[in-house]
Amino acid sequence: MTNLQTEDFSKWYLQTIQKADLMAYSAVRGCIIFKPDGYELWEHIQGEFNKFLRAEGIRNAYFPMLIPQSFFQKEEDHIEGFAPELPWVTEVGNEKLEEPLALRPTSETMVGSAFSEWINSYRDLPYEINQWANVFRWEKKTLPFLRTSEFLWQEGHTAHENEEEARVRTERVLEAYASLIEDFLAIPVYRGQKTPSERFAGAVDTYSVEAMMKDGKAVQAGTSHYMGTKFAEAFDIRYLNRENKHVHAHTTSWGISTRLIGSLIMTHGDEQGLILPPKVAPTQIILIPVGPWKKNPAILEKLTELKASLTDKGYRVRIDDTDNSVGFKFNEWELKGAAVRVECGPRDLENNQAMVKARDVEEKQAVSFDELEDYLTNELTTMQTRLFENALLRNKENEHLDIETLDDLKAHIQASKEANKTPGFVLIGWDGSEETEKQIKDETGFTTRNIPFEAPVQKTVDLVSGKPAKHTVWIARAY
């Protein structure tokens, strides 16, 4: 029996997201249409992260999508970092615009301009806002959800009195991202700091949470940036401090995007389709009448009663009472990633029970109607934990801590290819130079993911140069 995940992971991914009805291709290169189930995944992520924002007193706002060219020119590192990906609006109708307008790749420049007007005194700080928006980065190579020319995201922007407060915000957000991704999406992450070549354009320091997909490749799942006073100086974000002096604010920015949807699919999915953690699944419980149920109206009545009760308790429940065959329904809801399936036929009704199957296990369980709601509550909680633990175990199996030289890395990659296995994440020593980082990328396709806050072991020798290592770094191939 062929395993498409093993043979051609990208092909499996593309087939799965289309068959599961999450997205459709649009007429614009690199842009996708989010179909209802795909967009609902994003809505649940939004809802969960908004809880953190509200608890922190950070309010949502919205900034224009078009950004004047002059704004980018105020921060040279920023424009240089995004220049190859920027789409420009240069005319309206038959008239040339006086100044070209970019479709936003991110909103630091627009926010910086606004902050310079809104912030005047230390009493105005901290100033913290967030926006849910779309952004544009004209990607040469695209993959739905993971890398598209237009995507949806969340971007937070804050201004503070001093470096300490700004760094605290940067760190708190990164941990909030880790919690969202691990606790809500059941995806384990690697927390750490980006190397200088990988940090956000214009930032002083960039921190990330990295996720390992089933094929061993990395996804940068979220980033949080300490900007220092660089943007404040460029956009004149100054305030009167407690000593009655005008000084520049310290700013941060941070974001997650719809690539989390791609990460969900690539972390948990199997040959049958999507496996979605119950907390984020559009359909947590699917109720399916089986057997000659149309001849016995009491079956559908029982399931309708059950749906009403579960919905009242906050669960996302559907009944599939279509004319499709039972086999078709089972396959379709497995493909769509419904977390738990409940079946009821004439014999089940007679025995005052239903058959229950969680999406990620093979076995069905007979459960009495008297105990069913409590059983479903427990099963959804158990499944959420099970998915995270399985992903964490898989990560550990694909972490490689004993590779000390570039030749070792190349041999590891070749051996993995011959065994049809993933080369996974590799922990290396790095001397801190861009030259060695570039050589690794050029010769192996591996890029630095981050310098972990807590490395499983500390490396003492650089992988390429053999010089003393300044940092221990995770490297991997990435989406």
Short mmCIF file of C-alpha atoms in Angstrom, two decimals:
data_model
loop_
_atom_site.label_atom_id
_atom_site.label_comp_id
_atom_site.label_asym_id
_atom_site.label_seq_id
_atom_site.Cartn_x
_atom_site.Cartn_y
_atom_site.Cartn_z
CA MET A 1 0.00 0.00 0.00
CA THR A 2 1.47 3.34 -1.08
CA ASN A 3 1.96 6.13 1.43
CA LEU A 4 1.77 9.47 -0.35
CA GLN A 5 2.94 11.34 2.76
CA THR A 6 6.21 9.43 2.62
CA GLU A 7 6.60 9.36 -1.17
CA ASP A 8 5.61 12.95 -2.02
CA PHE A 9 4.67 15.06 0.98
CA SER A 10 3.96 18.23 -1.02
CA LYS A 11 1.63 16.34 -3.36
CA TRP A 12 -0.17 14.83 -0.34
CA TYR A 13 -0.53 18.30 1.19
CA LEU A 14 -1.94 19.93 -1.97
CA GLN A 15 -4.38 17.09 -2.57
CA THR A 16 -5.52 17.11 1.05
CA ILE A 17 -6.26 20.83 1.36
CA GLN A 18 -8.26 20.81 -1.87
CA LYS A 19 -10.20 17.60 -1.20
CA ALA A 20 -10.95 18.83 2.33
CA ASP A 21 -12.45 21.95 0.78
CA LEU A 22 -10.27 24.40 2.72
CA MET A 23 -9.21 26.57 -0.23
CA ALA A 24 -9.37 27.19 -3.95
CA TYR A 25 -6.88 28.79 -6.31
CA SER A 26 -7.70 32.30 -7.48
CA ALA A 27 -7.10 34.03 -10.82
CA VAL A 28 -4.20 35.96 -9.26
CA ARG A 29 -0.85 34.17 -9.14
CA GLY A 30 0.10 33.12 -5.64
CA CYS A 31 -3.22 34.11 -4.06
CA ILE A 32 -5.83 31.70 -2.71
CA ILE A 33 -9.50 31.77 -1.78
CA PHE A 34 -10.23 30.71 1.79
CA LYS A 35 -13.30 28.49 1.71
CA PRO A 36 -15.54 28.43 4.82
CA ASP A 37 -13.79 25.59 6.69
CA GLY A 38 -10.37 27.08 5.94
CA TYR A 39 -11.43 30.54 7.07
CA GLU A 40 -13.12 29.15 10.19
CA LEU A 41 -9.79 27.68 11.28
CA TRP A 42 -8.38 31.21 11.12
CA GLU A 43 -11.38 32.59 13.02
CA HIS A 44 -10.75 30.15 15.87
CA ILE A 45 -7.06 31.14 15.98
CA GLN A 46 -8.11 34.80 16.00
CA GLY A 47 -10.57 34.18 18.81
CA GLU A 48 -8.02 32.42 20.97
CA PHE A 49 -5.29 35.02 20.51
CA ASN A 50 -7.76 37.85 21.09
CA LYS A 51 -8.22 36.43 24.61
CA PHE A 52 -4.54 37.14 25.28
CA LEU A 53 -4.79 40.63 23.78
CA ARG A 54 -7.80 41.51 25.92
CA ALA A 55 -6.12 40.17 29.06
CA GLU A 56 -3.09 42.37 28.31
CA GLY A 57 -5.20 45.44 27.54
CA ILE A 58 -4.07 45.52 23.90
CA ARG A 59 -6.86 46.74 21.59
CA ASN A 60 -7.44 45.98 17.92
CA ALA A 61 -7.20 48.72 15.30
CA TYR A 62 -6.85 48.91 11.52
CA PHE A 63 -4.38 50.75 9.28
CA PRO A 64 -4.55 51.45 5.51
CA MET A 65 -3.28 48.82 3.12
CA LEU A 66 -1.51 51.37 0.88
CA ILE A 67 1.76 52.82 2.15
CA PRO A 68 3.54 55.84 0.59
CA GLN A 69 6.96 55.13 -0.86
CA SER A 70 8.47 57.93 1.24
CA PHE A 71 7.55 56.04 4.44
CA PHE A 72 9.80 53.14 3.45
CA GLN A 73 12.68 55.42 2.56
CA LYS A 74 12.81 56.65 6.15
CA GLU A 75 14.05 53.25 7.36
CA GLU A 76 16.66 51.92 4.91
CA ASP A 77 17.08 48.43 6.40
CA HIS A 78 13.31 47.92 6.25
CA ILE A 79 12.87 48.87 2.59
CA GLU A 80 15.96 46.87 1.63
CA GLY A 81 14.57 43.80 3.37
CA PHE A 82 11.22 43.96 1.57
CA ALA A 83 12.10 45.62 -1.76
CA PRO A 84 12.05 42.45 -3.93
CA GLU A 85 8.57 41.48 -2.64
CA LEU A 86 6.75 44.82 -2.82
CA PRO A 87 3.85 45.31 -5.27
CA TRP A 88 3.34 48.99 -6.15
CA VAL A 89 0.31 51.04 -7.17
CA THR A 90 1.56 53.73 -9.57
CA GLU A 91 -1.56 54.98 -11.36
CA VAL A 92 -5.32 55.33 -10.96
CA GLY A 93 -7.35 55.22 -14.15
CA ASN A 94 -5.19 57.10 -16.67
CA GLU A 95 -3.48 59.30 -14.10
CA LYS A 96 -0.04 58.67 -12.66
CA LEU A 97 0.11 59.01 -8.89
CA GLU A 98 2.41 61.71 -7.54
CA GLU A 99 3.91 59.16 -5.18
CA PRO A 100 3.88 55.36 -5.65
CA LEU A 101 1.98 53.42 -2.99
CA ALA A 102 3.06 49.96 -1.84
CA LEU A 103 0.68 47.19 -0.82
CA ARG A 104 1.76 46.64 2.76
CA PRO A 105 4.25 43.86 3.46
CA THR A 106 3.84 44.82 7.15
CA SER A 107 2.78 48.04 8.85
CA GLU A 108 5.79 49.28 10.85
CA THR A 109 6.15 52.37 8.66
CA MET A 110 2.46 53.30 8.74
CA VAL A 111 2.24 52.68 12.47
CA GLY A 112 5.46 54.60 13.07
CA SER A 113 4.03 57.64 11.32
CA ALA A 114 0.84 57.44 13.40
CA PHE A 115 2.70 56.89 16.68
CA SER A 116 4.75 60.03 16.03
CA GLU A 117 1.50 62.02 16.18
CA TRP A 118 -0.21 60.14 19.00
CA ILE A 119 2.66 59.83 21.49
CA ASN A 120 3.82 63.04 23.17
CA SER A 121 4.41 62.23 26.84
CA TYR A 122 5.49 59.35 29.06
CA ARG A 123 1.85 59.38 30.19
CA ASP A 124 0.92 58.08 26.72
CA LEU A 125 3.10 55.00 27.19
CA PRO A 126 3.01 52.13 26.81
CA TYR A 127 1.00 52.49 23.61
CA GLU A 128 -0.04 49.02 22.43
CA ILE A 129 -2.28 48.08 19.53
CA ASN A 130 -2.90 45.13 17.24
CA GLN A 131 -4.44 44.66 13.83
CA TRP A 132 -5.83 41.68 11.94
CA ALA A 133 -5.17 42.34 8.28
CA ASN A 134 -3.97 41.09 4.92
CA VAL A 135 -0.44 41.71 3.66
CA PHE A 136 1.33 41.27 0.32
CA ARG A 137 4.75 39.82 -0.41
CA TRP A 138 5.20 38.85 -4.04
CA GLU A 139 6.62 35.38 -3.53
CA LYS A 140 8.46 33.65 -6.37
CA LYS A 141 7.54 30.18 -5.10
CA THR A 142 4.18 29.72 -3.39
CA LEU A 143 2.42 27.01 -1.40
CA PRO A 144 -1.16 27.52 -0.17
CA PHE A 145 -1.42 28.75 3.44
CA LEU A 146 2.33 28.42 4.03
CA ARG A 147 3.68 30.92 1.50
CA THR A 148 1.34 33.01 -0.64
CA SER A 149 1.59 36.44 -2.25
CA GLU A 150 -1.31 37.67 -0.16
CA PHE A 151 -1.94 36.24 3.29
CA LEU A 152 -3.84 37.02 6.46
CA TRP A 153 -2.14 37.76 9.70
CA GLN A 154 -2.07 39.48 13.04
CA GLU A 155 0.47 42.20 13.70
CA GLY A 156 0.99 43.93 17.02
CA HIS A 157 2.86 47.22 17.49
CA THR A 158 3.88 48.76 20.79
CA ALA A 159 5.87 51.75 22.04
CA HIS A 160 7.52 51.92 25.49
CA GLU A 161 9.49 54.24 27.73
CA ASN A 162 12.60 52.10 27.84
CA GLU A 163 14.35 49.01 26.53
CA GLU A 164 13.48 46.87 29.53
CA GLU A 165 9.71 47.35 29.14
CA ALA A 166 9.89 46.80 25.38
CA ARG A 167 11.86 43.58 25.78
CA VAL A 168 9.39 42.32 28.39
CA ARG A 169 6.57 42.83 25.88
CA THR A 170 8.58 41.09 23.15
CA GLU A 171 9.14 38.07 25.40
CA ARG A 172 5.57 37.93 26.73
CA VAL A 173 4.17 37.85 23.21
CA LEU A 174 6.57 35.12 22.12
CA GLU A 175 5.46 32.98 25.05
CA ALA A 176 1.81 33.74 24.19
CA TYR A 177 2.50 32.48 20.66
CA ALA A 178 4.10 29.33 22.05
CA SER A 179 1.07 28.75 24.27
CA LEU A 180 -1.37 29.34 21.40
CA ILE A 181 0.46 26.96 19.09
CA GLU A 182 1.15 24.22 21.65
CA ASP A 183 -2.00 24.32 23.79
CA PHE A 184 -4.57 25.30 21.16
CA LEU A 185 -3.12 23.84 17.95
CA ALA A 186 -1.24 20.92 19.59
CA ILE A 187 1.97 21.76 17.68
CA PRO A 188 5.22 21.64 19.70
CA VAL A 189 7.56 24.59 19.04
CA TYR A 190 11.21 25.50 19.46
CA ARG A 191 11.64 28.88 21.17
CA GLY A 192 14.72 30.95 20.45
CA GLN A 193 16.42 33.97 18.91
CA LYS A 194 17.00 34.45 15.19
CA THR A 195 20.52 34.91 13.87
CA PRO A 196 21.30 38.40 12.50
CA SER A 197 20.86 37.30 8.88
CA GLU A 198 17.43 35.85 9.66
CA ARG A 199 16.03 38.63 11.83
CA PHE A 200 13.27 40.98 10.72
CA ALA A 201 14.36 43.86 8.46
CA GLY A 202 15.11 46.82 10.72
CA ALA A 203 14.86 44.97 14.03
CA VAL A 204 17.48 44.91 16.78
CA ASP A 205 16.52 41.36 17.84
CA THR A 206 14.02 38.86 16.47
CA TYR A 207 12.71 35.90 18.46
CA SER A 208 10.79 33.00 16.95
CA VAL A 209 8.86 29.85 17.61
CA GLU A 210 9.69 27.19 15.02
CA ALA A 211 7.60 24.11 14.28
CA MET A 212 8.66 20.80 12.72
CA MET A 213 6.34 19.34 10.12
CA LYS A 214 5.82 15.60 9.54
CA ASP A 215 8.34 15.71 6.69
CA GLY A 216 10.95 17.20 9.03
CA LYS A 217 10.93 20.66 7.47
CA ALA A 218 10.60 23.78 9.60
CA VAL A 219 7.89 26.42 9.61
CA GLN A 220 8.54 29.76 11.26
CA ALA A 221 5.31 29.76 13.24
CA GLY A 222 5.54 33.16 14.93
CA THR A 223 7.98 36.02 15.46
CA SER A 224 8.38 38.82 18.00
CA HIS A 225 10.76 41.71 17.37
CA TYR A 226 12.47 44.24 19.61
CA MET A 227 13.00 47.26 17.37
CA GLY A 228 15.02 49.40 19.78
CA THR A 229 14.69 53.09 18.84
CA LYS A 230 15.43 52.55 15.11
CA PHE A 231 11.87 53.11 13.90
CA ALA A 232 11.29 55.79 16.53
CA GLU A 233 14.28 57.72 15.17
CA ALA A 234 13.19 57.22 11.56
CA PHE A 235 9.61 58.38 12.23
CA ASP A 236 10.34 60.83 15.06
CA ILE A 237 8.42 58.98 17.76
CA ARG A 238 9.54 61.17 20.64
CA TYR A 239 7.98 61.88 23.98
CA LEU A 240 8.59 64.09 26.99
CA ASN A 241 10.03 61.78 29.66
CA ARG A 242 9.79 61.97 33.44
CA GLU A 243 12.90 64.22 33.53
CA ASN A 244 11.17 66.65 31.13
CA LYS A 245 13.43 65.70 28.20
CA HIS A 246 12.39 64.68 24.69
CA VAL A 247 13.57 61.12 24.00
CA HIS A 248 12.77 58.37 21.48
CA ALA A 249 10.41 55.53 22.35
CA HIS A 250 11.43 51.87 22.23
CA THR A 251 9.15 49.88 19.93
CA THR A 252 8.21 46.26 19.27
CA SER A 253 6.29 44.40 16.61
CA TRP A 254 5.11 40.79 16.43
CA GLY A 255 3.01 38.56 14.20
CA ILE A 256 1.50 35.21 13.33
CA SER A 257 -0.21 34.35 10.06
CA THR A 258 -2.40 31.88 8.20
CA ARG A 259 0.69 29.72 7.74
CA LEU A 260 -0.47 28.26 11.07
CA ILE A 261 -3.25 26.58 9.07
CA GLY A 262 -0.66 24.92 6.84
CA SER A 263 1.31 23.94 9.94
CA LEU A 264 -1.79 22.30 11.45
CA ILE A 265 -2.31 20.18 8.37
CA MET A 266 1.35 19.21 7.98
CA THR A 267 1.76 18.35 11.67
CA HIS A 268 -1.31 16.21 12.27
CA GLY A 269 -2.74 15.03 8.92
CA ASP A 270 -2.58 11.43 7.67
CA GLU A 271 -3.29 9.48 4.48
CA GLN A 272 -7.04 9.81 5.04
CA GLY A 273 -6.89 13.61 5.20
CA LEU A 274 -7.02 16.22 7.94
CA ILE A 275 -6.64 15.52 11.62
CA LEU A 276 -7.56 18.69 13.49
CA PRO A 277 -7.14 19.23 17.23
CA PRO A 278 -10.60 19.53 18.81
CA LYS A 279 -10.00 23.07 20.10
CA VAL A 280 -9.62 24.43 16.56
CA ALA A 281 -11.65 21.96 14.44
CA PRO A 282 -14.62 23.54 12.59
CA THR A 283 -16.55 20.33 13.30
CA GLN A 284 -15.75 18.89 16.71
CA ILE A 285 -18.49 16.25 16.66
CA ILE A 286 -20.17 14.80 13.59
CA LEU A 287 -23.39 12.82 14.17
CA ILE A 288 -24.18 10.21 11.52
CA PRO A 289 -27.33 8.07 11.36
CA VAL A 290 -26.49 4.60 9.98
CA GLY A 291 -28.36 1.54 8.71
CA PRO A 292 -31.96 1.93 7.48
CA TRP A 293 -32.35 5.07 9.59
CA LYS A 294 -34.92 6.74 7.35
CA LYS A 295 -37.39 3.97 8.24
CA ASN A 296 -36.90 4.74 11.90
CA PRO A 297 -37.48 8.49 12.60
CA ALA A 298 -36.51 8.00 16.24
CA ILE A 299 -32.83 7.72 15.24
CA LEU A 300 -32.66 11.19 13.69
CA GLU A 301 -34.80 12.56 16.52
CA LYS A 302 -32.28 11.20 19.05
CA LEU A 303 -29.33 12.67 17.19
CA THR A 304 -31.10 16.03 16.80
CA GLU A 305 -31.77 16.07 20.53
CA LEU A 306 -28.12 15.23 21.18
CA LYS A 307 -26.94 17.98 18.82
CA ALA A 308 -29.06 20.59 20.60
CA SER A 309 -27.72 19.57 24.01
CA LEU A 310 -24.06 19.53 22.86
CA THR A 311 -24.45 22.84 21.03
CA ASP A 312 -25.86 24.43 24.18
CA LYS A 313 -22.66 23.33 25.93
CA GLY A 314 -20.56 25.17 23.35
CA TYR A 315 -19.51 22.33 21.05
CA ARG A 316 -19.40 22.67 17.25
CA VAL A 317 -21.69 19.83 16.13
CA ARG A 318 -23.17 18.80 12.78
CA ILE A 319 -25.55 16.07 11.66
CA ASP A 320 -24.96 14.42 8.30
CA ASP A 321 -28.45 13.38 7.21
CA THR A 322 -27.67 13.52 3.50
CA ASP A 323 -28.50 10.73 1.07
CA ASN A 324 -24.84 9.79 0.64
CA SER A 325 -23.81 6.27 1.60
CA VAL A 326 -22.51 5.64 5.10
CA GLY A 327 -19.06 4.77 3.71
CA PHE A 328 -18.94 8.04 1.78
CA LYS A 329 -19.92 10.02 4.89
CA PHE A 330 -17.28 8.33 7.03
CA ASN A 331 -14.58 9.04 4.44
CA GLU A 332 -15.70 12.64 3.88
CA TRP A 333 -15.70 13.59 7.55
CA GLU A 334 -12.36 11.89 8.10
CA LEU A 335 -10.99 13.87 5.16
CA LYS A 336 -12.39 17.11 6.64
CA GLY A 337 -10.89 16.37 10.04
CA ALA A 338 -14.02 16.16 12.19
CA ALA A 339 -12.57 15.37 15.61
CA VAL A 340 -15.07 12.76 16.84
CA ARG A 341 -17.69 10.73 14.95
CA VAL A 342 -20.87 9.48 16.62
CA GLU A 343 -22.87 6.78 14.79
CA CYS A 344 -26.35 5.60 15.65
CA GLY A 345 -28.44 2.97 13.88
CA PRO A 346 -31.54 0.88 14.73
CA ARG A 347 -29.63 -1.62 16.86
CA ASP A 348 -27.76 1.14 18.69
CA LEU A 349 -31.04 2.87 19.50
CA GLU A 350 -32.48 -0.38 20.73
CA ASN A 351 -29.46 -0.78 23.04
CA ASN A 352 -29.63 2.87 24.18
CA GLN A 353 -26.12 3.55 22.87
CA ALA A 354 -24.06 5.08 20.09
CA MET A 355 -20.74 4.13 18.52
CA VAL A 356 -17.99 6.72 18.98
CA LYS A 357 -14.71 7.06 17.06
CA ALA A 358 -12.03 9.72 17.51
CA ARG A 359 -10.42 10.79 14.22
CA ASP A 360 -6.87 9.86 15.27
CA VAL A 361 -7.53 6.30 16.51
CA GLU A 362 -8.75 3.14 14.79
CA GLU A 363 -11.11 1.71 17.41
CA LYS A 364 -14.79 2.52 17.93
CA GLN A 365 -16.36 2.50 21.38
CA ALA A 366 -19.94 1.65 22.27
CA VAL A 367 -21.17 4.31 24.73
CA SER A 368 -24.59 4.49 26.39
CA PHE A 369 -26.63 7.63 25.75
CA ASP A 370 -26.69 8.26 29.49
CA GLU A 371 -22.90 8.59 29.53
CA LEU A 372 -22.36 9.92 26.01
CA GLU A 373 -21.98 13.65 26.67
CA ASP A 374 -19.49 13.13 29.48
CA TYR A 375 -17.61 10.61 27.32
CA LEU A 376 -17.40 13.06 24.40
CA THR A 377 -16.13 15.84 26.66
CA ASN A 378 -13.40 13.56 27.98
CA GLU A 379 -12.53 12.18 24.54
CA LEU A 380 -12.09 15.64 23.00
CA THR A 381 -9.78 16.64 25.84
CA THR A 382 -7.84 13.39 25.59
CA MET A 383 -7.49 13.70 21.82
CA GLN A 384 -6.10 17.24 22.12
CA THR A 385 -3.41 16.02 24.52
CA ARG A 386 -2.74 12.88 22.48
CA LEU A 387 -2.09 14.85 19.28
CA PHE A 388 0.39 17.14 21.03
CA GLU A 389 2.23 14.25 22.69
CA ASN A 390 2.43 12.30 19.41
CA ALA A 391 3.83 15.34 17.60
CA LEU A 392 6.32 15.97 20.41
CA LEU A 393 7.50 12.35 20.28
CA ARG A 394 7.90 12.57 16.49
CA ASN A 395 9.94 15.76 16.90
CA LYS A 396 12.27 14.08 19.39
CA GLU A 397 12.77 11.17 16.99
CA ASN A 398 13.80 13.60 14.26
CA GLU A 399 16.17 15.77 16.29
CA HIS A 400 19.86 15.10 15.63
CA LEU A 401 22.31 16.22 18.29
CA ASP A 402 25.50 14.36 17.32
CA ILE A 403 26.44 16.03 14.01
CA GLU A 404 29.71 17.93 14.49
CA THR A 405 31.04 18.77 11.00
CA LEU A 406 29.73 19.81 7.59
CA ASP A 407 30.78 16.42 6.20
CA ASP A 408 28.76 14.77 8.99
CA LEU A 409 25.74 16.85 7.97
CA LYS A 410 26.09 15.94 4.29
CA ALA A 411 26.45 12.26 5.16
CA HIS A 412 23.36 12.48 7.39
CA ILE A 413 21.35 14.09 4.58
CA GLN A 414 22.45 11.43 2.08
CA ALA A 415 21.69 8.57 4.49
CA SER A 416 18.26 10.03 5.21
CA LYS A 417 17.54 10.27 1.48
CA GLU A 418 18.58 6.66 0.86
CA ALA A 419 16.41 5.46 3.74
CA ASN A 420 13.52 7.66 2.57
CA LYS A 421 13.52 9.45 5.92
CA THR A 422 13.51 13.08 6.89
CA PRO A 423 16.82 14.70 7.89
CA GLY A 424 14.81 16.63 10.51
CA PHE A 425 16.25 19.31 12.81
CA VAL A 426 19.99 19.33 13.47
CA LEU A 427 21.63 21.03 16.45
CA ILE A 428 25.00 22.54 15.56
CA GLY A 429 27.75 24.79 16.85
CA TRP A 430 28.06 28.14 15.09
CA ASP A 431 30.91 30.63 15.26
CA GLY A 432 28.59 33.57 14.67
CA SER A 433 29.81 34.44 11.16
CA GLU A 434 27.50 34.91 8.17
CA GLU A 435 30.08 33.14 6.00
CA THR A 436 29.65 29.79 7.74
CA GLU A 437 25.88 30.24 7.88
CA LYS A 438 25.80 30.91 4.12
CA GLN A 439 28.05 27.95 3.35
CA ILE A 440 25.71 25.59 5.18
CA LYS A 441 22.75 26.95 3.21
CA ASP A 442 24.54 26.84 -0.15
CA GLU A 443 25.87 23.31 0.27
CA THR A 444 22.98 21.60 2.07
CA GLY A 445 19.82 23.73 1.79
CA PHE A 446 19.67 23.92 5.61
CA THR A 447 19.06 27.32 7.19
CA THR A 448 19.42 28.46 10.77
CA ARG A 449 16.05 28.32 12.52
CA ASN A 450 16.93 29.88 15.87
CA ILE A 451 19.36 29.95 18.78
CA PRO A 452 17.32 28.01 21.36
CA PHE A 453 16.69 29.49 24.79
CA GLU A 454 17.18 26.02 26.21
CA ALA A 455 19.30 23.74 24.02
CA PRO A 456 19.24 20.00 24.79
CA VAL A 457 23.07 20.11 24.65
CA GLN A 458 25.60 22.91 24.21
CA LYS A 459 27.86 22.75 21.16
CA THR A 460 31.44 23.93 21.50
CA VAL A 461 32.79 23.77 17.91
CA ASP A 462 31.53 25.46 14.73
CA LEU A 463 30.13 22.99 12.18
CA VAL A 464 32.01 24.51 9.22
CA SER A 465 35.12 26.30 10.46
CA GLY A 466 36.05 24.14 13.44
CA LYS A 467 36.50 27.33 15.46
CA PRO A 468 35.03 27.68 18.94
CA ALA A 469 31.25 27.98 18.75
CA LYS A 470 29.65 31.20 19.97
CA HIS A 471 26.16 29.76 19.75
CA THR A 472 24.27 26.48 19.65
CA VAL A 473 21.77 26.66 16.78
CA TRP A 474 18.93 24.60 15.31
CA ILE A 475 19.17 24.21 11.53
CA ALA A 476 16.72 22.57 9.11
CA ARG A 477 15.24 22.83 5.67
CA ALA A 478 12.27 25.14 5.78
CA TYR A 479 9.07 26.11 4.03
#
